[in-house]
Coordinates of C-alpha atoms in Angstrom, one line a residue:
M284 CA -101.3 -65.9 108.5
P285 CA -100.0 -66.8 112.0
E286 CA -98.2 -64.0 113.8
H287 CA -95.8 -65.9 115.9
F288 CA -92.7 -67.9 115.0
T289 CA -94.2 -71.3 115.9
G290 CA -97.3 -70.8 113.8
R291 CA -95.3 -69.6 110.8
R292 CA -92.8 -72.4 111.2
N293 CA -95.6 -75.0 111.3
L294 CA -97.0 -73.5 108.2
I295 CA -93.7 -74.1 106.4
F296 CA -93.7 -77.6 107.7
L297 CA -97.2 -78.2 106.3
A298 CA -96.3 -76.7 102.9
T299 CA -93.2 -78.9 102.7
F300 CA -95.2 -82.0 103.5
L301 CA -97.8 -81.2 100.9
L302 CA -95.2 -80.6 98.2
C303 CA -93.5 -83.9 99.0
I304 CA -96.8 -85.9 98.6
P305 CA -96.0 -86.8 94.9
A306 CA -93.2 -89.0 96.2
L307 CA -95.8 -91.4 97.6
F308 CA -96.8 -92.3 94.1
T309 CA -93.4 -93.1 92.6
G310 CA -92.9 -96.7 93.5
F311 CA -89.5 -98.4 93.3
M312 CA -86.5 -97.3 91.4
G313 CA -83.1 -98.9 90.7
D314 CA -81.5 -100.2 94.0
D315 CA -85.0 -100.4 95.6
Y316 CA -85.6 -103.7 93.6
L317 CA -82.2 -105.1 94.8
H318 CA -83.1 -104.2 98.4
Y319 CA -86.4 -105.9 98.0
A320 CA -84.7 -109.0 96.8
L321 CA -82.1 -109.0 99.5
L322 CA -84.7 -108.6 102.2
N323 CA -87.4 -110.9 100.8
A324 CA -86.1 -113.5 98.4
D325 CA -84.0 -116.6 98.7
L326 CA -81.1 -115.3 96.6
P327 CA -78.5 -117.6 94.9
I328 CA -75.9 -115.0 96.0
A329 CA -75.2 -114.9 99.7
K330 CA -74.9 -111.8 101.8
P331 CA -71.3 -110.5 101.9
D332 CA -69.2 -111.7 104.9
D333 CA -68.8 -108.3 106.4
L334 CA -70.2 -106.1 109.3
S335 CA -73.3 -105.1 107.4
L336 CA -76.6 -106.4 108.6
F337 CA -78.1 -107.4 105.2
G338 CA -75.5 -106.4 102.6
L339 CA -77.9 -103.7 101.2
F340 CA -75.0 -101.2 100.6
S341 CA -72.1 -103.7 100.3
F342 CA -73.4 -106.0 97.6
I343 CA -70.4 -105.2 95.3
N344 CA -67.6 -105.7 97.8
G345 CA -64.6 -106.0 95.6
D346 CA -64.2 -109.8 95.9
P347 CA -63.4 -111.1 92.4
E348 CA -65.2 -114.4 93.1
R349 CA -68.3 -112.6 94.3
N350 CA -68.2 -110.2 91.4
R351 CA -68.1 -113.1 89.0
L352 CA -71.3 -114.5 90.6
L353 CA -73.0 -111.1 90.1
M354 CA -72.0 -111.3 86.4
D355 CA -73.7 -114.7 86.2
Y356 CA -77.1 -112.9 86.9
S357 CA -76.3 -109.7 84.9
L358 CA -76.2 -107.7 88.1
I359 CA -73.0 -106.2 86.9
P360 CA -71.6 -106.5 83.3
W361 CA -69.0 -109.2 82.5
W362 CA -66.4 -106.5 81.6
T363 CA -66.5 -105.0 85.1
Y364 CA -63.1 -104.7 86.6
S365 CA -62.7 -107.8 88.8
E366 CA -62.0 -105.9 92.0
L367 CA -64.6 -103.1 91.6
K368 CA -66.0 -102.2 95.0
Y369 CA -69.0 -100.1 96.2
A370 CA -69.2 -101.3 99.8
F371 CA -70.6 -99.0 102.4
W372 CA -71.2 -99.5 106.1
R373 CA -74.7 -98.2 106.9
P374 CA -76.2 -100.5 109.5
L375 CA -78.8 -98.0 110.9
S376 CA -80.1 -97.3 107.4
E377 CA -80.2 -101.1 106.7
L378 CA -82.3 -101.5 109.8
S379 CA -84.8 -98.8 108.6
H380 CA -85.2 -100.7 105.3
W381 CA -85.6 -104.0 107.2
L382 CA -88.4 -102.4 109.3
D383 CA -90.2 -101.4 106.0
Y384 CA -90.2 -105.0 104.9
Q385 CA -91.4 -106.3 108.3
L386 CA -94.3 -103.8 108.5
W387 CA -95.4 -103.0 104.9
P388 CA -93.3 -105.1 102.4
N389 CA -95.7 -104.6 99.5
Q390 CA -96.6 -100.9 100.1
P391 CA -93.9 -98.7 98.6
W392 CA -96.0 -95.6 99.3
L393 CA -95.5 -96.2 103.1
M394 CA -91.7 -96.6 102.5
H395 CA -91.8 -93.2 100.8
L396 CA -93.8 -91.8 103.7
H397 CA -91.1 -93.2 106.0
N398 CA -88.6 -91.1 104.0
I399 CA -90.7 -87.9 104.4
V400 CA -91.0 -88.5 108.1
W401 CA -87.2 -88.5 108.5
Y402 CA -87.0 -85.3 106.4
M403 CA -89.7 -83.6 108.5
G404 CA -87.9 -84.6 111.7
A405 CA -84.7 -83.0 110.3
L406 CA -86.6 -79.8 109.6
V407 CA -87.7 -79.5 113.2
L408 CA -84.1 -79.5 114.2
I409 CA -83.1 -77.1 111.5
A410 CA -85.8 -74.7 112.7
K411 CA -84.2 -74.8 116.1
L412 CA -80.8 -74.2 114.6
Y413 CA -81.9 -71.1 112.6
Q414 CA -83.8 -69.7 115.6
R415 CA -80.6 -70.0 117.6
F416 CA -78.2 -68.4 115.1
Q417 CA -80.2 -66.2 112.8
P418 CA -80.4 -62.5 113.7
G419 CA -84.2 -62.4 114.3
E420 CA -87.2 -64.5 113.7
G421 CA -87.8 -63.2 110.2
A422 CA -84.4 -64.3 109.0
A423 CA -84.8 -67.6 110.7
L424 CA -88.1 -68.3 109.0
L425 CA -86.8 -67.3 105.6
A426 CA -83.8 -69.6 106.1
L427 CA -86.2 -72.4 107.1
F428 CA -88.4 -71.8 104.1
L429 CA -85.4 -71.8 101.7
Y430 CA -84.0 -75.0 103.1
A431 CA -87.3 -76.9 103.5
L432 CA -88.6 -76.1 100.0
D433 CA -85.3 -76.5 98.2
S434 CA -86.0 -78.5 95.1
S435 CA -82.5 -80.1 95.2
H436 CA -83.8 -82.2 98.1
G437 CA -86.7 -83.7 96.2
F438 CA -84.8 -86.6 94.7
T439 CA -83.3 -87.6 98.0
I440 CA -86.7 -87.4 99.7
S441 CA -88.3 -89.6 97.0
W442 CA -85.8 -92.4 96.5
I443 CA -86.3 -95.1 99.1
S444 CA -82.7 -96.4 98.8
N445 CA -81.3 -92.9 99.5
R446 CA -82.9 -92.7 102.9
N447 CA -79.4 -93.1 104.4
A448 CA -78.8 -89.5 103.6
L449 CA -81.9 -88.4 105.5
L450 CA -81.0 -90.4 108.6
A451 CA -77.4 -89.0 108.5
L452 CA -78.9 -85.5 108.2
L453 CA -81.2 -85.9 111.2
F454 CA -78.6 -87.5 113.5
G455 CA -76.0 -85.0 112.3
L456 CA -78.3 -82.1 113.3
L457 CA -78.9 -83.8 116.7
T458 CA -75.1 -83.9 117.1
L459 CA -74.9 -80.1 116.5
Y460 CA -77.9 -79.4 118.7
F461 CA -76.5 -81.2 121.6
H462 CA -73.0 -79.8 121.1
C463 CA -74.3 -76.2 121.2
R464 CA -76.2 -76.9 124.3
W465 CA -73.2 -78.6 125.9
R466 CA -71.0 -75.6 125.2
D467 CA -73.6 -73.3 126.7
E468 CA -74.7 -75.4 129.7
N469 CA -71.5 -77.4 130.3
R470 CA -73.3 -80.6 131.2
S471 CA -71.5 -83.8 130.4
I472 CA -74.7 -85.7 129.6
L473 CA -75.1 -83.3 126.6
L474 CA -71.7 -84.2 125.3
L475 CA -72.5 -87.9 125.6
C476 CA -75.8 -87.3 123.7
A477 CA -73.9 -85.4 121.0
L478 CA -71.3 -88.1 120.5
S479 CA -73.9 -90.8 120.5
S480 CA -75.8 -88.8 117.8
Q481 CA -72.7 -88.5 115.8
L482 CA -72.1 -92.2 115.9
M483 CA -75.7 -92.7 114.7
A484 CA -75.1 -90.3 111.8
L485 CA -72.0 -92.3 110.8
F486 CA -73.9 -95.6 111.0
S487 CA -76.5 -94.1 108.7
A488 CA -74.2 -92.9 105.9
E489 CA -70.7 -91.7 105.3
L490 CA -72.3 -88.3 104.8
G491 CA -72.6 -88.1 108.6
I492 CA -69.0 -86.9 108.7
S493 CA -70.3 -83.6 107.2
V494 CA -71.7 -82.4 110.6
F495 CA -68.1 -82.0 111.8
G496 CA -67.8 -79.1 109.4
Y497 CA -70.4 -77.2 111.4
I498 CA -68.9 -78.2 114.7
G499 CA -65.6 -76.9 113.4
A500 CA -67.2 -73.6 112.2
Y501 CA -69.0 -73.3 115.6
A502 CA -65.7 -73.7 117.4
L503 CA -64.0 -71.0 115.3
F504 CA -66.7 -68.4 115.2
M505 CA -69.6 -69.0 117.6
D506 CA -68.2 -70.7 120.8
R507 CA -68.7 -68.3 123.7
K508 CA -65.5 -69.5 125.3
G509 CA -63.4 -68.5 122.3
P510 CA -61.9 -70.4 119.3
V511 CA -59.1 -72.1 121.2
K512 CA -61.4 -73.8 123.7
G513 CA -63.9 -74.3 120.9
V514 CA -61.4 -76.2 118.9
L515 CA -60.4 -78.3 121.9
A516 CA -64.1 -79.1 122.5
A517 CA -64.4 -80.4 118.9
I518 CA -61.6 -83.0 119.4
P519 CA -63.9 -85.7 120.9
Y520 CA -65.9 -85.7 117.6
F521 CA -62.8 -86.0 115.6
V522 CA -61.7 -89.0 117.7
V523 CA -65.1 -90.7 117.1
I524 CA -64.7 -90.1 113.3
V525 CA -61.2 -91.5 113.3
I526 CA -62.2 -94.6 115.3
W527 CA -65.2 -95.2 113.0
W528 CA -63.0 -94.7 109.9
V529 CA -60.3 -97.1 111.1
I530 CA -63.0 -99.8 111.8
Y531 CA -64.7 -99.0 108.5
K532 CA -61.5 -99.4 106.4
D533 CA -60.3 -102.4 108.3
A534 CA -63.6 -104.2 107.7
G535 CA -63.1 -103.7 104.0
F536 CA -65.7 -100.9 103.3
G537 CA -65.3 -98.1 100.8
A538 CA -65.0 -97.7 97.1
A539 CA -62.2 -99.0 94.9
H540 CA -61.5 -99.0 91.1
A541 CA -64.7 -96.9 90.8
D542 CA -63.1 -93.7 89.4
A543 CA -66.2 -92.8 87.4
Y544 CA -68.2 -92.1 90.6
Y545 CA -65.9 -92.3 93.7
V546 CA -62.4 -91.3 94.6
D547 CA -61.2 -92.7 98.0
P548 CA -59.2 -89.9 99.8
A549 CA -57.4 -92.5 101.9
T550 CA -55.9 -94.5 99.0
Q551 CA -56.0 -91.8 96.3
P552 CA -55.2 -88.5 98.1
T553 CA -53.8 -86.7 95.0
A554 CA -56.7 -87.8 92.8
F555 CA -59.1 -86.7 95.5
V556 CA -57.6 -83.2 95.7
V557 CA -57.8 -82.8 91.9
A558 CA -61.4 -84.1 91.8
A559 CA -62.4 -81.9 94.8
I560 CA -61.1 -78.7 93.2
E561 CA -63.3 -79.5 90.1
R562 CA -66.3 -80.7 92.0
L563 CA -66.6 -78.1 94.7
P564 CA -67.8 -75.2 92.5
V565 CA -70.2 -77.6 90.7
L566 CA -72.0 -78.6 93.9
L567 CA -72.1 -75.1 95.4
A568 CA -73.2 -73.6 92.1
S569 CA -76.1 -76.0 92.1
Q570 CA -76.9 -75.1 95.7
W571 CA -77.0 -71.4 94.9
G572 CA -78.3 -71.7 91.4
L573 CA -80.9 -73.9 89.8
I574 CA -79.0 -76.2 87.4
P575 CA -78.6 -79.7 89.0
A576 CA -75.1 -80.9 89.8
D577 CA -76.2 -84.2 88.2
L578 CA -75.8 -82.5 84.8
Y579 CA -72.0 -82.4 85.4
T580 CA -71.9 -86.1 86.3
L581 CA -74.1 -87.3 83.4
T582 CA -72.5 -85.2 80.7
P583 CA -69.7 -86.9 78.8
G584 CA -66.4 -85.2 77.8
D585 CA -64.1 -82.6 79.4
K586 CA -65.9 -81.0 82.3
Q587 CA -63.3 -78.5 83.4
A588 CA -64.9 -75.7 81.5
Y589 CA -68.2 -76.5 83.2
S590 CA -66.5 -76.4 86.6
V591 CA -64.9 -73.0 85.8
L592 CA -68.3 -71.5 84.7
C593 CA -69.8 -72.8 88.0
G594 CA -67.0 -71.1 89.9
L595 CA -67.6 -67.8 88.2
F596 CA -71.3 -68.0 88.9
L597 CA -70.6 -68.8 92.5
L598 CA -68.2 -65.8 92.8
F599 CA -70.9 -63.6 91.1
V600 CA -73.5 -64.4 93.7
L601 CA -71.4 -64.7 96.9
V602 CA -69.5 -61.4 96.6
P603 CA -72.6 -59.2 97.3
V604 CA -74.0 -61.6 99.8
C605 CA -70.9 -61.7 101.9
A606 CA -70.2 -58.0 101.5
L607 CA -73.6 -57.1 102.9
L608 CA -73.4 -59.5 105.8
R609 CA -69.8 -59.1 106.6
R610 CA -70.4 -57.4 110.0
N611 CA -72.5 -60.3 111.4
K612 CA -70.5 -63.1 113.0
T613 CA -72.9 -65.8 111.9
T614 CA -71.9 -65.1 108.3
L615 CA -68.6 -66.8 108.7
F616 CA -70.3 -69.6 110.7
W617 CA -72.7 -70.3 107.8
L618 CA -70.2 -69.8 105.1
C619 CA -67.5 -72.0 106.6
G620 CA -70.0 -74.6 107.8
M621 CA -71.3 -74.8 104.2
V622 CA -67.8 -75.3 102.7
F623 CA -66.4 -77.6 105.5
S624 CA -69.5 -79.8 105.4
I625 CA -69.2 -80.3 101.6
L626 CA -65.7 -81.6 101.7
P627 CA -66.5 -85.3 102.5
A628 CA -69.1 -85.3 99.7
L629 CA -66.4 -84.4 97.1
A630 CA -65.2 -88.0 97.2
A631 CA -68.3 -88.8 95.1
S632 CA -69.4 -87.5 91.7
P633 CA -71.5 -84.4 92.1
Y634 CA -75.2 -85.0 92.6
D635 CA -77.8 -82.8 94.2
R636 CA -78.5 -85.5 96.8
L637 CA -75.2 -84.5 98.4
L638 CA -76.4 -81.0 99.2
L639 CA -78.4 -81.7 102.4
F640 CA -75.6 -80.6 104.7
P641 CA -74.1 -77.7 102.8
G642 CA -77.6 -76.4 102.1
I643 CA -78.0 -75.7 105.9
G644 CA -75.3 -73.0 105.7
A645 CA -76.4 -71.7 102.3
A646 CA -80.0 -71.3 103.4
G647 CA -78.8 -69.5 106.5
L648 CA -76.7 -67.0 104.5
L649 CA -79.4 -66.5 101.9
G650 CA -82.2 -66.1 104.4
H651 CA -80.2 -63.4 106.2
F652 CA -79.3 -61.7 102.9
I653 CA -82.9 -61.6 101.6
H654 CA -84.2 -60.4 105.0
M655 CA -81.7 -57.6 105.0
I656 CA -82.6 -56.4 101.5
W657 CA -86.4 -57.2 101.5
V658 CA -87.4 -56.5 105.1
K659 CA -84.7 -54.3 106.6
K660 CA -84.2 -52.3 103.3
V661 CA -80.4 -52.3 103.8
R662 CA -78.5 -51.1 100.7
P663 CA -74.8 -50.7 99.9
G664 CA -73.8 -47.0 99.7
N665 CA -71.9 -47.3 96.4
A666 CA -74.3 -46.9 93.4
A667 CA -72.7 -49.6 91.3
M668 CA -72.5 -52.0 94.2
R669 CA -76.1 -51.3 95.1
F670 CA -77.2 -52.2 91.5
Y671 CA -75.1 -55.3 91.6
T672 CA -76.4 -56.4 95.0
L673 CA -80.1 -55.8 94.0
A674 CA -79.5 -57.7 90.7
V675 CA -78.1 -60.7 92.6
F676 CA -81.0 -60.4 95.1
G677 CA -83.5 -60.6 92.3
I678 CA -81.9 -63.6 90.7
L679 CA -81.6 -65.5 94.0
A680 CA -85.1 -64.6 95.1
L681 CA -86.5 -65.9 91.7
F682 CA -84.5 -69.1 92.0
H683 CA -85.1 -69.9 95.7
L684 CA -88.3 -68.2 96.8
I685 CA -90.3 -68.9 93.6
L686 CA -88.9 -71.5 91.3
A687 CA -87.4 -73.9 93.9
P688 CA -90.8 -74.5 95.8
L689 CA -92.5 -74.9 92.4
L690 CA -90.0 -77.5 91.4
L691 CA -90.0 -79.4 94.7
P692 CA -93.0 -81.6 93.8
V693 CA -91.6 -82.2 90.4
M694 CA -88.3 -83.4 91.9
T695 CA -90.1 -85.6 94.4
Y696 CA -91.8 -87.2 91.5
S697 CA -88.6 -87.5 89.4
T698 CA -87.8 -91.0 90.6
K699 CA -90.9 -92.2 88.9
L700 CA -89.9 -90.5 85.7
M701 CA -86.4 -92.0 86.0
A702 CA -87.7 -95.5 86.7
E703 CA -90.0 -95.3 83.7
A704 CA -87.1 -94.2 81.5
V705 CA -85.5 -97.7 82.2
S706 CA -87.7 -100.1 80.4
D707 CA -88.7 -103.3 82.3
K708 CA -89.6 -105.1 79.1
P709 CA -86.2 -106.8 78.8
S710 CA -86.9 -108.6 82.0
Y711 CA -89.7 -110.6 80.5
F712 CA -89.0 -113.9 78.8
D713 CA -92.5 -115.2 78.1
E714 CA -91.3 -117.2 75.0
V715 CA -88.8 -119.2 77.1
E716 CA -90.2 -122.4 78.4
D717 CA -88.9 -124.0 81.6
I718 CA -86.9 -120.8 82.3
A719 CA -85.6 -121.9 85.7
N720 CA -83.5 -124.6 83.9
K721 CA -82.3 -122.3 81.1
R722 CA -79.2 -120.3 80.7
L723 CA -79.9 -117.0 78.9
V724 CA -77.3 -115.5 76.6
L725 CA -78.5 -112.0 75.8
F726 CA -77.4 -109.5 73.2
S727 CA -78.3 -105.8 73.0
P728 CA -80.7 -105.1 75.9
P729 CA -80.2 -101.6 77.2
L730 CA -77.6 -101.5 79.8
A731 CA -79.8 -100.2 82.7
S732 CA -82.5 -102.6 81.8
S733 CA -80.1 -105.6 81.7
L734 CA -78.8 -104.8 85.2
A735 CA -82.4 -104.7 86.5
I736 CA -83.5 -108.1 85.1
A737 CA -82.8 -110.2 88.2
G738 CA -84.2 -107.6 90.7
L739 CA -87.4 -107.1 88.7
R740 CA -88.0 -110.8 88.4
F741 CA -87.6 -111.3 92.1
Y742 CA -90.0 -108.4 92.7
R743 CA -92.6 -109.9 90.5
N744 CA -92.0 -113.3 92.1
E745 CA -91.1 -114.9 88.7
P746 CA -88.8 -117.9 88.3
M747 CA -85.1 -117.0 87.8
P748 CA -83.1 -118.4 84.9
E749 CA -80.2 -120.6 85.9
R750 CA -77.9 -117.9 84.4
I751 CA -78.3 -114.5 82.8
W752 CA -75.3 -113.7 80.7
T753 CA -75.5 -110.3 78.9
I754 CA -72.7 -110.4 76.3
T755 CA -73.3 -106.8 75.0
T756 CA -75.8 -104.0 75.5
L757 CA -74.9 -102.4 72.2
E758 CA -77.0 -102.7 69.1
G759 CA -75.7 -103.3 65.6
E760 CA -74.7 -106.2 63.4
F761 CA -72.7 -109.1 64.8
N762 CA -70.6 -111.7 63.0
T763 CA -70.7 -115.0 64.6
R764 CA -69.4 -118.5 64.1
A765 CA -70.0 -121.5 66.3
D766 CA -68.4 -124.9 66.6
G767 CA -68.9 -127.4 69.4
H768 CA -68.6 -125.6 72.7
K769 CA -67.1 -122.4 71.2
M770 CA -68.7 -119.3 69.7
V771 CA -66.7 -116.4 68.2
I772 CA -68.5 -113.1 67.9
T773 CA -67.2 -109.8 66.5
R774 CA -68.6 -106.3 66.4
E775 CA -67.0 -103.6 64.3
G776 CA -67.3 -100.8 66.9
G777 CA -66.3 -103.1 69.7
F778 CA -68.2 -104.2 72.8
M779 CA -67.8 -101.1 75.0
A780 CA -68.7 -97.9 73.3
N781 CA -69.7 -95.2 75.8
P782 CA -68.7 -93.7 79.2
T783 CA -71.6 -95.4 81.0
E784 CA -70.3 -98.8 80.0
E785 CA -66.8 -97.8 81.0
S786 CA -68.0 -96.6 84.4
V787 CA -67.4 -100.1 85.7
R788 CA -63.9 -100.4 84.2
N789 CA -61.4 -97.6 83.6
L790 CA -59.9 -98.6 80.2
K791 CA -57.1 -96.2 80.6
K792 CA -55.9 -98.0 83.8
Y793 CA -57.2 -101.5 83.0
P794 CA -57.4 -102.0 79.2
F795 CA -58.3 -105.4 77.9
K796 CA -55.5 -107.4 76.2
N797 CA -55.8 -110.2 73.7
G798 CA -56.2 -113.4 75.6
D799 CA -57.8 -111.9 78.7
R800 CA -60.4 -114.3 80.2
V801 CA -63.4 -113.8 82.4
E802 CA -64.3 -117.1 84.1
L803 CA -68.1 -117.3 84.9
S804 CA -70.1 -120.3 86.1
G805 CA -70.5 -122.4 83.0
L806 CA -69.0 -119.8 80.5
T807 CA -65.6 -118.4 79.9
I808 CA -65.5 -115.1 77.9
E809 CA -62.1 -114.7 76.2
V810 CA -61.1 -111.4 74.6
S811 CA -59.7 -112.5 71.3
K812 CA -59.1 -109.1 69.8
T813 CA -59.0 -105.5 71.1
G814 CA -58.9 -102.1 69.6
S815 CA -56.3 -99.4 70.2
T816 CA -58.1 -98.2 73.3
G817 CA -58.3 -101.6 75.0
R818 CA -62.0 -102.2 74.0
P819 CA -62.8 -105.8 73.0
T820 CA -63.7 -106.1 69.3
E821 CA -63.8 -109.9 69.1
L822 CA -65.0 -112.3 71.8
T823 CA -64.7 -116.1 72.1
L824 CA -67.4 -117.6 74.2
L825 CA -66.4 -121.0 75.7
F826 CA -69.5 -122.9 77.1
D827 CA -69.4 -126.0 79.3
D828 CA -71.9 -127.7 77.0
P829 CA -72.2 -127.5 73.2
V830 CA -73.6 -124.3 71.8
S831 CA -76.5 -126.3 70.3
S832 CA -77.6 -127.5 73.8
D833 CA -81.3 -126.9 74.6
Q834 CA -80.3 -125.4 77.9
Y835 CA -78.9 -122.2 76.2
Q836 CA -81.3 -119.6 74.9
F837 CA -79.6 -117.0 72.6
L838 CA -81.7 -113.9 72.5
K839 CA -81.3 -110.5 70.9
W840 CA -83.3 -107.5 72.0
N841 CA -85.3 -105.8 69.2
P842 CA -85.9 -102.2 70.3
A843 CA -88.4 -101.6 67.5
M844 CA -90.6 -104.5 68.5
N845 CA -89.8 -104.1 72.2
R846 CA -89.1 -107.8 72.7
Y847 CA -86.5 -110.5 72.4
E848 CA -85.9 -112.4 69.2
K849 CA -83.9 -115.5 68.6
F850 CA -80.2 -114.6 68.0
E851 CA -79.1 -116.2 64.8
I852 CA -75.7 -118.0 65.0
N853 CA -73.8 -119.0 61.9

């Protein structure tokens, strides 16, 4: 075992790299296929007319006409709200993906290695941060170990499309590094480096805003010139964020009508506050505990009780931690930095991949706490408090010193497991001849699989159908009748039956009404009848050509046979 800080730090780096190796074997998942198509294929859908370089993160930009084109290729469901928007300005991240496809377009393992390199670079800066602020090398190394081997980072490291978070982390850390040096050395060039790094973080991902939480915490508790001058010194960073945000919004970026996953604090301030109160304990409980925040997002039904339980757990573990460390000024820095940095992430549904920034403060606190109990043998004087503190120490040590490192390789491989959970079989149409001149009308493919059809076919360099219209992703019996250009189809339970399908349209805000029409290229879908909740129960499909035309292929997915069969029309 190395005796010096550098040697032990490098040992942690090596362990982290080795535990991230499973990511190299995970291949593509989800948006990776779309990015591949956007950077390699001659798409029938042009890049959005915005400030993005390639449209990798602004593909769904809220333009109703564009959204209808996406529906024509089953990239989004036809029932999607017409102005749904997931459009993010991440030019630096786009550039990193473009570089992948210039250097190793058919080698996903090198793209995963690219992700790992960014994470390792961030760890170098985090080590410097802990060495600067932790009370001793032992506490600094413990904090580094806890952060580097945190299993909640595994998914982010592994998913190629989520590299934007890793870039934002590294440039955010550079911002804090240069800011601290500027405040100590008072050299203007360091301020310029800090502001440039902050801009790079913002151009990587919206998550780059989070570093301002640590700059604010530094200003209040660690600035050697006092909190007033510290706050004044933080103003330039706030100005950069405001300028970036004004340009960002003016250029049309952001999320809209996407309540299932995003709440825009600028346009929905009240909804954001309500969501933030519920999401904050969920994310922090995941950071301090072991149950992924993703569970909250992916579980249907009322989630307030889950949030309350998370809040109680958080209170349970933080009380003894903060009580033991209350006399150290870095405690408030880590604690407030953790909380401040998580605030921008509360606009999105809770996922562990949002914990990169708050994890810095959490690992700083926990590393110091474990060092005080384990190495320094510090104990509270009160017997009950001593028992309580040692119990929390045992739980946190088990979670973060033992289980988290063991789970890190599992989580870095989790993208492979998730990708395999979405069957690619519905993207094969071997029985369809001359598919490039056919319009596919699909019934009952799984939702996730239906959205991946176009991307998978581009990736496999297979001909694209002229249209891919997914009418429903639900199974069951359908009553149909066709006459000329018209086909009427009913389903007893309706055509939207679960929260996942409703994630692209909030039926409470935008219920379907009888007579609503969705105009696609060659097909009009009319909602003939609806249920009490606004779900369509009968659809009238109006085709440009007779239903009997050879250019249409009506196919129904058979999950038992794992293939399409001809859809019978009365």
